[in-house]
Tab-separated table of C-alpha atoms in Angstrom:
chain	number	residue	atom	x	y	z
A	1	MET	CA	7.284	12.216	24.326
A	2	SER	CA	9.230	13.933	21.552
A	3	VAL	CA	9.591	17.683	21.125
A	4	THR	CA	7.746	17.583	17.843
A	5	SER	CA	4.685	16.064	19.522
A	6	SER	CA	3.611	19.564	20.604
A	7	ARG	CA	2.911	20.345	16.946
A	8	SER	CA	-0.805	20.351	16.148
A	9	ILE	CA	-1.950	17.142	14.465
A	10	LEU	CA	-3.727	19.160	11.759
A	11	THR	CA	-0.487	20.776	10.615
A	12	TYR	CA	0.761	17.390	9.445
A	13	PHE	CA	-2.079	17.326	6.932
A	14	SER	CA	-1.702	20.872	5.574
A	15	TRP	CA	-0.199	19.704	2.276
A	16	ALA	CA	-2.804	16.942	2.015
A	17	PHE	CA	-5.614	19.474	2.556
A	18	ALA	CA	-4.126	21.763	-0.107
A	19	PHE	CA	-3.741	18.864	-2.550
A	20	THR	CA	-7.339	17.793	-1.828
A	21	ALA	CA	-8.652	21.257	-2.692
A	22	LEU	CA	-6.563	21.392	-5.873
A	23	GLY	CA	-7.499	17.845	-6.858
A	24	LEU	CA	-11.235	18.359	-6.380
A	25	LEU	CA	-11.121	21.603	-8.371
A	26	LEU	CA	-9.252	19.716	-11.084
A	27	SER	CA	-11.933	17.006	-10.983
A	28	LEU	CA	-14.572	19.636	-11.847
A	29	TRP	CA	-12.497	20.687	-14.858
A	30	VAL	CA	-11.970	17.075	-15.953
A	31	GLY	CA	-15.684	16.370	-15.553
A	32	TRP	CA	-16.623	19.360	-17.686
A	33	SER	CA	-13.955	18.555	-20.303
A	34	PHE	CA	-15.112	14.945	-20.780
A	35	THR	CA	-18.897	15.381	-20.418
A	36	GLY	CA	-19.629	19.000	-21.204
A	37	THR	CA	-22.491	18.993	-18.693
A	38	VAL	CA	-22.907	20.323	-15.166
A	39	GLN	CA	-24.314	16.946	-14.070
A	40	GLY	CA	-21.284	15.120	-15.466
A	41	MET	CA	-18.949	17.625	-13.842
A	42	TRP	CA	-20.427	17.037	-10.375
A	43	SER	CA	-20.572	13.295	-10.982
A	44	VAL	CA	-16.798	13.228	-11.576
A	45	PHE	CA	-16.302	15.414	-8.490
A	46	PHE	CA	-18.253	12.932	-6.368
A	47	ILE	CA	-16.373	9.908	-7.785
A	48	CYS	CA	-13.015	11.550	-7.025
A	49	LEU	CA	-14.195	12.262	-3.477
A	50	VAL	CA	-15.335	8.658	-2.961
A	51	LEU	CA	-12.083	7.264	-4.406
A	52	SER	CA	-9.999	9.442	-2.103
A	53	ILE	CA	-11.996	8.332	0.958
A	54	LEU	CA	-11.656	4.666	-0.031
A	55	GLU	CA	-7.917	5.068	-0.568
A	56	ILE	CA	-7.494	6.709	2.843
A	57	SER	CA	-9.492	3.968	4.572
A	58	LEU	CA	-7.330	1.316	2.876
A	59	SER	CA	-4.093	3.060	3.823
A	60	PHE	CA	-3.949	3.031	7.637
A	61	ASP	CA	-1.871	-0.154	7.663
A	62	ASN	CA	0.315	1.208	4.860
A	63	ALA	CA	1.068	4.355	6.872
A	64	VAL	CA	1.940	2.355	10.010
A	65	VAL	CA	4.340	0.050	8.132
A	66	ASN	CA	5.885	3.018	6.306
A	67	ALA	CA	6.441	4.786	9.636
A	68	ASN	CA	8.093	1.699	11.136
A	69	ILE	CA	10.662	1.650	8.323
A	70	LEU	CA	10.957	5.421	7.946
A	71	LYS	CA	11.892	5.991	11.607
A	72	ARG	CA	15.034	3.882	11.045
A	73	MET	CA	16.075	5.781	7.913
A	74	ASP	CA	18.677	8.496	7.595
A	75	PRO	CA	17.008	11.975	7.724
A	76	VAL	CA	18.152	12.712	4.160
A	77	TRP	CA	16.386	9.608	2.845
A	78	GLN	CA	13.342	10.342	4.990
A	79	LYS	CA	12.969	13.648	3.154
A	80	ARG	CA	13.523	11.973	-0.198
A	81	PHE	CA	10.811	9.409	0.527
A	82	LEU	CA	8.385	12.162	1.486
A	83	THR	CA	9.177	14.204	-1.661
A	84	TRP	CA	10.339	11.904	-4.442
A	85	GLY	CA	8.164	9.148	-2.996
A	86	ILE	CA	4.954	11.136	-3.343
A	87	LEU	CA	5.724	11.826	-7.019
A	88	ILE	CA	6.247	8.105	-7.579
A	89	ALA	CA	3.078	7.249	-5.622
A	90	VAL	CA	0.794	9.787	-7.308
A	91	PHE	CA	2.120	9.884	-10.863
A	92	GLY	CA	3.973	6.582	-11.090
A	93	MET	CA	1.417	4.222	-9.567
A	94	ARG	CA	-1.768	6.126	-10.434
A	95	ILE	CA	-0.942	7.132	-14.041
A	96	VAL	CA	2.204	5.423	-15.392
A	97	PHE	CA	1.492	1.981	-13.869
A	98	PRO	CA	-2.014	1.522	-15.384
A	99	VAL	CA	-0.780	2.806	-18.752
A	100	MET	CA	2.158	0.355	-18.730
A	101	VAL	CA	-0.147	-2.555	-17.786
A	102	VAL	CA	-2.452	-1.755	-20.708
A	103	SER	CA	0.539	-1.217	-23.005
A	104	ILE	CA	1.984	-4.659	-22.184
A	105	ALA	CA	-1.387	-6.467	-22.192
A	106	ALA	CA	-2.515	-4.901	-25.484
A	107	GLY	CA	0.905	-5.164	-27.130
A	108	THR	CA	1.024	-1.429	-27.908
A	109	GLY	CA	3.306	1.437	-26.994
A	110	PRO	CA	2.737	3.631	-23.912
A	111	ILE	CA	1.571	6.560	-26.065
A	112	GLU	CA	-1.040	4.396	-27.790
A	113	ALA	CA	-2.159	3.065	-24.393
A	114	LEU	CA	-2.536	6.634	-23.114
A	115	LYS	CA	-4.568	7.550	-26.199
A	116	LEU	CA	-6.730	4.492	-25.569
A	117	ALA	CA	-7.339	5.704	-21.996
A	118	VAL	CA	-8.528	9.070	-23.298
A	119	ASN	CA	-10.435	8.010	-26.418
A	120	ASN	CA	-11.744	4.555	-25.478
A	121	PRO	CA	-11.882	4.294	-21.657
A	122	ASP	CA	-14.201	1.268	-21.738
A	123	ARG	CA	-11.677	-0.785	-23.718
A	124	TYR	CA	-8.893	0.519	-21.468
A	125	ALA	CA	-10.779	-0.610	-18.345
A	126	GLU	CA	-11.506	-4.003	-19.926
A	127	ILE	CA	-7.774	-4.616	-20.495
A	128	MET	CA	-7.013	-3.620	-16.896
A	129	HIS	CA	-9.619	-6.071	-15.578
A	130	VAL	CA	-8.175	-8.879	-17.705
A	131	ALA	CA	-4.753	-8.164	-16.197
A	132	HIS	CA	-6.182	-8.031	-12.648
A	133	PRO	CA	-5.555	-11.704	-11.665
A	134	LYS	CA	-1.854	-11.450	-12.552
A	135	ILE	CA	-1.396	-8.156	-10.720
A	136	ALA	CA	-3.318	-9.402	-7.676
A	137	ALA	CA	-1.248	-12.605	-7.470
A	138	PHE	CA	2.019	-10.664	-7.695
A	139	GLY	CA	1.062	-7.946	-5.199
A	140	GLY	CA	-0.649	-10.380	-2.824
A	141	ALA	CA	2.426	-12.619	-2.650
A	142	PHE	CA	4.705	-9.659	-1.966
A	143	LEU	CA	2.463	-8.404	0.866
A	144	LEU	CA	2.109	-11.939	2.234
A	145	MET	CA	5.884	-12.161	2.580
A	146	VAL	CA	5.988	-8.721	4.220
A	147	ALA	CA	3.460	-9.828	6.856
A	148	LEU	CA	4.938	-13.267	7.501
A	149	SER	CA	8.449	-11.828	7.826
A	150	PHE	CA	7.182	-9.630	10.651
A	151	PHE	CA	5.655	-12.525	12.599
A	152	PHE	CA	8.469	-15.015	11.907
A	153	ASP	CA	11.180	-12.746	13.268
A	154	PRO	CA	13.563	-14.376	15.796
A	155	ASP	CA	14.240	-10.962	17.389
A	156	LYS	CA	10.553	-10.148	17.907
A	157	ASP	CA	9.854	-9.942	21.653
A	158	GLU	CA	6.556	-8.007	21.695
A	159	HIS	CA	3.455	-10.162	21.159
A	160	TRP	CA	-0.160	-9.052	20.777
A	161	PHE	CA	-1.803	-12.478	20.363
A	162	GLY	CA	0.642	-14.270	22.626
A	163	PRO	CA	0.196	-17.991	21.803
A	164	ILE	CA	0.136	-17.418	18.031
A	165	GLU	CA	2.961	-14.910	17.849
A	166	ARG	CA	5.205	-16.666	20.344
A	167	GLY	CA	4.759	-19.846	18.295
A	168	CYS	CA	5.774	-17.973	15.131
A	169	THR	CA	8.857	-16.564	16.889
A	170	ARG	CA	9.903	-20.034	18.058
A	171	CYS	CA	9.416	-21.468	14.560
A	172	SER	CA	11.495	-18.646	13.049
A	173	VAL	CA	14.671	-20.515	14.030
A	174	MET	CA	13.876	-22.799	11.074
A	175	ARG	CA	15.400	-21.083	8.082
A	176	GLY	CA	12.902	-20.059	5.381
A	177	VAL	CA	9.813	-21.079	7.362
A	178	GLU	CA	7.900	-17.951	6.276
A	179	ALA	CA	8.621	-18.672	2.613
A	180	ALA	CA	7.462	-22.273	3.037
A	181	LEU	CA	4.223	-21.121	4.688
A	182	ALA	CA	3.672	-18.572	1.911
A	183	LEU	CA	4.058	-21.328	-0.693
A	184	VAL	CA	1.543	-23.509	1.150
A	185	ILE	CA	-0.989	-20.646	1.209
A	186	ILE	CA	-0.413	-19.921	-2.486
A	187	LEU	CA	-0.881	-23.570	-3.447
A	188	ILE	CA	-4.080	-23.826	-1.371
A	189	VAL	CA	-5.520	-20.699	-2.990
A	190	ALA	CA	-4.450	-21.976	-6.422
A	191	THR	CA	-6.814	-24.956	-6.034
A	192	LEU	CA	-9.714	-22.447	-6.076
A	193	TYR	CA	-8.730	-21.198	-9.535
A	194	PRO	CA	-9.949	-22.909	-12.726
A	195	ASP	CA	-7.442	-25.180	-14.471
A	196	GLY	CA	-6.596	-22.638	-17.156
A	197	ALA	CA	-5.732	-19.871	-14.688
A	198	ARG	CA	-4.059	-21.936	-11.942
A	199	ALA	CA	-0.544	-22.048	-13.392
A	200	GLU	CA	-0.645	-18.333	-14.203
A	201	PHE	CA	-1.676	-17.496	-10.628
A	202	VAL	CA	1.126	-19.592	-9.109
A	203	THR	CA	3.703	-18.170	-11.540
A	204	MET	CA	2.835	-14.542	-10.773
A	205	ALA	CA	2.725	-15.261	-7.032
A	206	LEU	CA	6.220	-16.756	-7.259
A	207	TYR	CA	7.382	-13.615	-9.069
A	208	GLY	CA	5.955	-11.607	-6.171
A	209	MET	CA	7.909	-13.681	-3.649
A	210	MET	CA	11.073	-13.413	-5.723
A	211	THR	CA	10.647	-9.635	-5.886
A	212	PHE	CA	10.367	-9.495	-2.090
A	213	PHE	CA	13.617	-11.439	-1.638
A	214	ALA	CA	15.373	-9.413	-4.347
A	215	VAL	CA	14.334	-6.066	-2.875
A	216	GLU	CA	15.216	-7.170	0.656
A	217	PHE	CA	18.634	-8.433	-0.456
A	218	LEU	CA	19.344	-5.303	-2.532
A	219	GLY	CA	18.183	-3.061	0.322
A	220	ARG	CA	20.457	-4.715	2.872
A	221	MET	CA	23.399	-4.660	0.477
A	222	LEU	CA	22.967	-0.981	-0.383
A	223	ASP	CA	22.416	0.108	3.215
A	224	SER	CA	25.380	-1.897	4.514
A	225	ASN	CA	27.555	-0.092	1.966
A	226	GLN	CA	26.230	3.254	3.224
A	227	ALA	CA	26.613	2.445	6.925
A	228	GLY	CA	29.759	4.567	7.293
A	229	LEU	CA	28.031	7.580	5.779
A	230	THR	CA	24.708	7.315	7.556
A	231	SER	CA	25.708	6.144	11.032
A	232	GLY	CA	24.267	2.735	10.324
A	233	LYS	CA	20.808	4.050	9.418
A	234	ALA	CA	18.868	2.774	6.425
A	235	GLY	CA	19.042	4.785	3.208
A	236	LEU	CA	18.653	3.917	-0.474
A	237	GLY	CA	17.841	0.261	0.220
A	238	ALA	CA	15.002	1.115	2.599
A	239	PHE	CA	13.760	3.727	0.120
A	240	LEU	CA	13.526	1.107	-2.640
A	241	TYR	CA	11.814	-1.336	-0.279
A	242	LEU	CA	9.247	1.291	0.719
A	243	GLU	CA	8.489	2.163	-2.899
A	244	VAL	CA	7.875	-1.479	-3.841
A	245	LEU	CA	5.782	-1.906	-0.683
A	246	ASP	CA	3.739	1.184	-1.563
A	247	ALA	CA	3.247	-0.165	-5.068
A	248	SER	CA	1.963	-3.485	-3.731
A	249	PHE	CA	-0.544	-1.673	-1.539
A	250	SER	CA	-1.671	0.328	-4.571
A	251	PHE	CA	-2.273	-2.566	-6.993
A	252	ASP	CA	-5.707	-3.553	-5.746
A	253	GLY	CA	-6.847	0.022	-5.205
A	254	VAL	CA	-5.929	1.034	-8.758
A	255	ILE	CA	-7.712	-1.960	-10.268
A	256	GLY	CA	-10.727	-1.608	-7.968
A	257	ALA	CA	-11.089	2.062	-8.873
A	258	PHE	CA	-12.181	1.053	-12.369
A	259	ALA	CA	-15.449	-0.152	-10.827
A	260	LEU	CA	-16.283	3.503	-10.155
A	261	SER	CA	-14.725	5.138	-13.201
A	262	GLN	CA	-12.965	4.130	-16.416
A	263	ASN	CA	-11.330	7.547	-16.723
A	264	LEU	CA	-7.577	7.378	-16.017
A	265	PHE	CA	-7.444	10.999	-14.886
A	266	VAL	CA	-10.385	10.685	-12.511
A	267	ILE	CA	-8.742	7.640	-10.908
A	268	ALA	CA	-5.383	9.437	-10.678
A	269	ILE	CA	-6.957	12.441	-8.927
A	270	GLY	CA	-9.004	10.393	-6.449
A	271	LEU	CA	-6.261	7.938	-5.524
A	272	GLY	CA	-3.609	10.674	-5.609
A	273	ILE	CA	-5.480	12.583	-2.899
A	274	GLY	CA	-5.516	9.423	-0.788
A	275	ALA	CA	-1.770	8.931	-1.342
A	276	MET	CA	-1.081	12.405	0.066
A	277	TYR	CA	-2.870	11.464	3.291
A	278	VAL	CA	-0.780	8.295	3.584
A	279	ARG	CA	2.374	10.441	3.533
A	280	SER	CA	0.881	12.861	6.081
A	281	MET	CA	-0.115	10.009	8.408
A	282	THR	CA	3.364	8.520	8.038
A	283	ILE	CA	5.054	11.797	9.057
A	284	ALA	CA	2.726	12.190	12.054
A	285	LEU	CA	3.381	8.627	13.236
A	286	VAL	CA	7.149	9.088	13.015
A	287	GLU	CA	7.452	12.562	14.545
A	288	ARG	CA	4.991	11.931	17.363
A	289	GLU	CA	6.625	8.541	18.110
A	290	VAL	CA	3.250	6.855	18.046
A	291	LEU	CA	4.639	3.376	17.338
A	292	SER	CA	6.773	3.376	20.470
A	293	GLU	CA	3.923	4.811	22.524
A	294	PHE	CA	1.323	2.287	21.294
A	295	ARG	CA	3.217	-0.978	21.196
A	296	PHE	CA	0.579	-3.123	19.445
A	297	LEU	CA	-0.270	-0.656	16.666
A	298	GLU	CA	2.325	-2.180	14.375
A	299	HIS	CA	0.932	-5.668	15.037
A	300	GLY	CA	-2.539	-4.578	13.983
A	301	ALA	CA	-1.131	-3.165	10.749
A	302	PHE	CA	0.674	-6.396	9.866
A	303	TYR	CA	-2.436	-8.483	10.596
A	304	ALA	CA	-4.297	-6.133	8.249
A	305	ILE	CA	-1.610	-6.671	5.592
A	306	LEU	CA	-1.980	-10.446	6.016
A	307	VAL	CA	-5.733	-10.162	5.444
A	308	LEU	CA	-5.200	-7.814	2.486
A	309	ALA	CA	-2.813	-10.308	0.856
A	310	VAL	CA	-5.395	-13.108	1.086
A	311	ILE	CA	-8.128	-10.788	-0.222
A	312	MET	CA	-5.948	-9.877	-3.197
A	313	PHE	CA	-5.514	-13.584	-3.938
A	314	ILE	CA	-9.259	-14.294	-4.006
A	315	GLN	CA	-10.419	-10.952	-5.420
A	316	PRO	CA	-10.347	-12.183	-9.058
A	317	LEU	CA	-12.592	-15.111	-8.030
A	318	MET	CA	-14.978	-13.268	-5.738
A	319	HIS	CA	-15.506	-9.511	-5.705
A	320	ILE	CA	-14.926	-8.071	-2.254
A	321	PRO	CA	-15.826	-4.358	-2.047
A	322	GLU	CA	-12.895	-2.093	-1.197
A	323	VAL	CA	-14.913	-0.627	1.670
A	324	ILE	CA	-14.931	-4.075	3.338
A	325	THR	CA	-11.156	-4.354	2.969
A	326	GLY	CA	-10.736	-0.881	4.424
A	327	LEU	CA	-13.040	-1.615	7.365
A	328	ILE	CA	-11.119	-4.798	8.219
A	329	GLY	CA	-7.903	-2.782	8.401
A	330	VAL	CA	-9.515	-0.059	10.520
A	331	VAL	CA	-10.998	-2.648	12.934
A	332	LEU	CA	-7.671	-4.481	13.366
A	333	ILE	CA	-5.715	-1.277	13.924
A	334	GLY	CA	-8.426	0.022	16.255
A	335	ALA	CA	-8.288	-3.196	18.284
A	336	ALA	CA	-4.489	-2.915	18.451
A	337	LEU	CA	-4.796	0.663	19.707
A	338	LYS	CA	-7.290	-0.433	22.356
A	339	SER	CA	-4.965	-3.201	23.529
A	340	SER	CA	-2.091	-0.716	23.649
A	341	TYR	CA	-4.135	1.617	25.862
A	342	LYS	CA	-4.930	-1.268	28.219
A	343	GLY	CA	-1.274	-2.219	28.333
A	344	ARG	CA	-0.293	1.347	29.227
A	345	SER	CA	-2.921	1.586	31.971
A	346	THR	CA	-1.778	-1.668	33.613
A	347	ALA	CA	1.937	-0.953	33.240
């Protein structure tokens, strides 16, 4: 066990606790500013609290995957991910991203979209919901490739569900098998969409796959160029990959948050609190070497990502509550932890 494992688990969440307190106090101010009533103020407070809990429950698999990549990164880039990355996660994905989606969909500038969010939140939310199928197809395809690339890895020698995973490892000798399987899944799901939306779904899903390959290629190229400076550890390339991965995890949560509130600032506070806990969980997993200690934890996270990708694909057709998505992830990761404990006891 590492030296840092003696550190209390609660200390990893000190910044998250502080941000939670600040965010919830800010939610009271936002509630009073927009409603002018005590009831409205506490209503916004409660919505922010619920959004943060939902985001945390949806983020266990995100934290595990982040930790798996982060542990291989150069310490300098680890710090940058945990500092710059949180600014991108909280402000970029929770404020800038929704504004840019509305700006593009409505054909207006970012400033006009921001004014629309403040002055006409119902119209703002309506535009976001219209854009949901495109965003879900893009993000779902990216996450699908992330999950399949884990299972179809020729170097993978640890298997949780032996017959399935060993079969995937054997098939990985066929070049591009994960991409072919992803295309088959996308085409099957596309048959569920109405004729008018089918081509759009497939197009955005293909963009998601292309983004995965582009980010992976760019990451490997950048990190190979830095190998002499970082002792072969991942740097800028892994940082970019993690940011795109984080964004893909955030797509559905940001869109789904509009079911609870149409206020951009309420959503940013609630989801921003959740994002802080993802970073705290990531640090704890890396420093306490949890992934090496519990060998199937990573498997559970990637199964959860696989399920999340499929849910994102069908979410525009059939509403699946975020709490269900979160529970599926918790159950899979919990089962992986249980299997890891059994493996340790029989070792």
